[in-house]
Tab-separated table of C-alpha atoms in Angstrom:
chain	number	residue	atom	x	y	z
A	1	MET	CA	0.000	0.000	0.000
A	2	SER	CA	1.220	3.511	-0.800
A	3	SER	CA	1.219	6.390	1.633
A	4	ILE	CA	0.723	10.112	1.079
A	5	SER	CA	1.934	12.709	3.556
A	6	LEU	CA	-0.070	15.887	4.075
A	7	GLU	CA	0.983	18.806	6.256
A	8	ILE	CA	-1.879	20.307	8.245
A	9	PRO	CA	-1.325	23.510	10.229
A	10	GLU	CA	-2.083	23.178	13.949
A	11	GLU	CA	-4.547	26.055	13.630
A	12	VAL	CA	-6.641	24.004	11.193
A	13	LEU	CA	-6.760	21.075	13.600
A	14	ILE	CA	-7.769	23.433	16.401
A	15	SER	CA	-10.438	25.118	14.262
A	16	LEU	CA	-11.873	21.749	13.246
A	17	LYS	CA	-11.496	20.353	16.773
A	18	GLU	CA	-9.914	17.227	15.273
A	19	THR	CA	-6.922	15.083	16.057
A	20	PRO	CA	-4.480	14.289	13.255
A	21	GLU	CA	-5.815	10.708	13.202
A	22	THR	CA	-9.494	11.645	12.904
A	23	LEU	CA	-8.782	14.340	10.324
A	24	SER	CA	-6.705	11.894	8.294
A	25	ARG	CA	-9.624	9.448	8.263
A	26	GLU	CA	-12.093	12.191	7.292
A	27	ILE	CA	-9.845	13.446	4.484
A	28	SER	CA	-9.590	9.906	3.088
A	29	ILE	CA	-13.372	9.574	3.097
A	30	LEU	CA	-13.862	13.019	1.556
A	31	ALA	CA	-11.345	12.238	-1.193
A	32	ALA	CA	-13.073	8.932	-1.917
A	33	VAL	CA	-16.502	10.586	-2.048
A	34	LYS	CA	-15.304	13.334	-4.381
A	35	LEU	CA	-13.442	10.962	-6.693
A	36	PHE	CA	-16.557	8.781	-6.855
A	37	GLU	CA	-18.757	11.824	-7.512
A	38	LEU	CA	-16.461	12.905	-10.363
A	39	GLY	CA	-16.632	9.426	-11.857
A	40	LYS	CA	-12.909	8.830	-11.388
A	41	LEU	CA	-13.388	5.861	-9.016
A	42	SER	CA	-15.999	3.141	-8.889
A	43	SER	CA	-17.902	2.757	-5.637
A	44	GLY	CA	-15.819	-0.306	-4.808
A	45	ARG	CA	-12.484	1.453	-5.315
A	46	ALA	CA	-13.729	4.571	-3.513
A	47	ALA	CA	-14.812	2.401	-0.583
A	48	GLN	CA	-11.346	0.845	-0.561
A	49	LEU	CA	-9.768	4.325	-0.423
A	50	ALA	CA	-12.158	5.305	2.389
A	51	GLY	CA	-11.259	2.173	4.325
A	52	MET	CA	-14.774	0.766	4.460
A	53	SER	CA	-16.949	-1.796	2.750
A	54	ARG	CA	-18.769	-0.869	-0.455
A	55	VAL	CA	-22.142	-1.003	1.327
A	56	GLU	CA	-20.866	1.267	4.125
A	57	PHE	CA	-19.477	3.669	1.523
A	58	LEU	CA	-22.716	3.801	-0.450
A	59	MET	CA	-24.667	4.434	2.729
A	60	ALA	CA	-22.221	7.165	3.806
A	61	LEU	CA	-22.674	9.113	0.557
A	62	GLY	CA	-25.861	10.701	1.897
A	63	ARG	CA	-23.886	12.463	4.631
A	64	TYR	CA	-22.033	14.295	1.876
A	65	GLN	CA	-25.116	14.886	-0.287
A	66	VAL	CA	-23.766	12.672	-3.075
A	67	SER	CA	-26.073	10.297	-4.879
A	68	PRO	CA	-24.947	6.692	-5.268
A	69	PHE	CA	-26.570	6.749	-8.702
A	70	SER	CA	-24.563	7.921	-11.684
A	71	LEU	CA	-27.528	9.258	-13.642
A	72	THR	CA	-27.812	12.990	-14.188
A	73	SER	CA	-30.990	14.768	-13.126
A	74	GLU	CA	-31.982	15.003	-16.806
A	75	GLN	CA	-31.535	11.247	-17.260
A	76	LEU	CA	-33.577	10.551	-14.142
A	77	GLU	CA	-36.320	12.882	-15.353
A	78	GLN	CA	-36.446	11.093	-18.730
A	79	ASP	CA	-36.627	7.716	-16.974
A	80	VAL	CA	-39.548	8.910	-14.849
A	81	LYS	CA	-41.443	10.081	-17.951
A	82	LYS	CA	-41.172	6.648	-19.605
């Protein structure tokens, strides 16, 4: 497994009221969610990046207001009209 180092100013940790460990976990999840939302990672690979199962990842998407469905609103609207 590869590792990425990220420098976080102490002031940011204080402002967020997070420890380096909890912020690291949250950043991993946020990156996975965004990469999934952009279509760069499948839900399975994004879940792997987030360190959780695919089902847990899909269920967590709602917390970040990201749909687990890859259809656009226009595609969904067309499907409803059919």
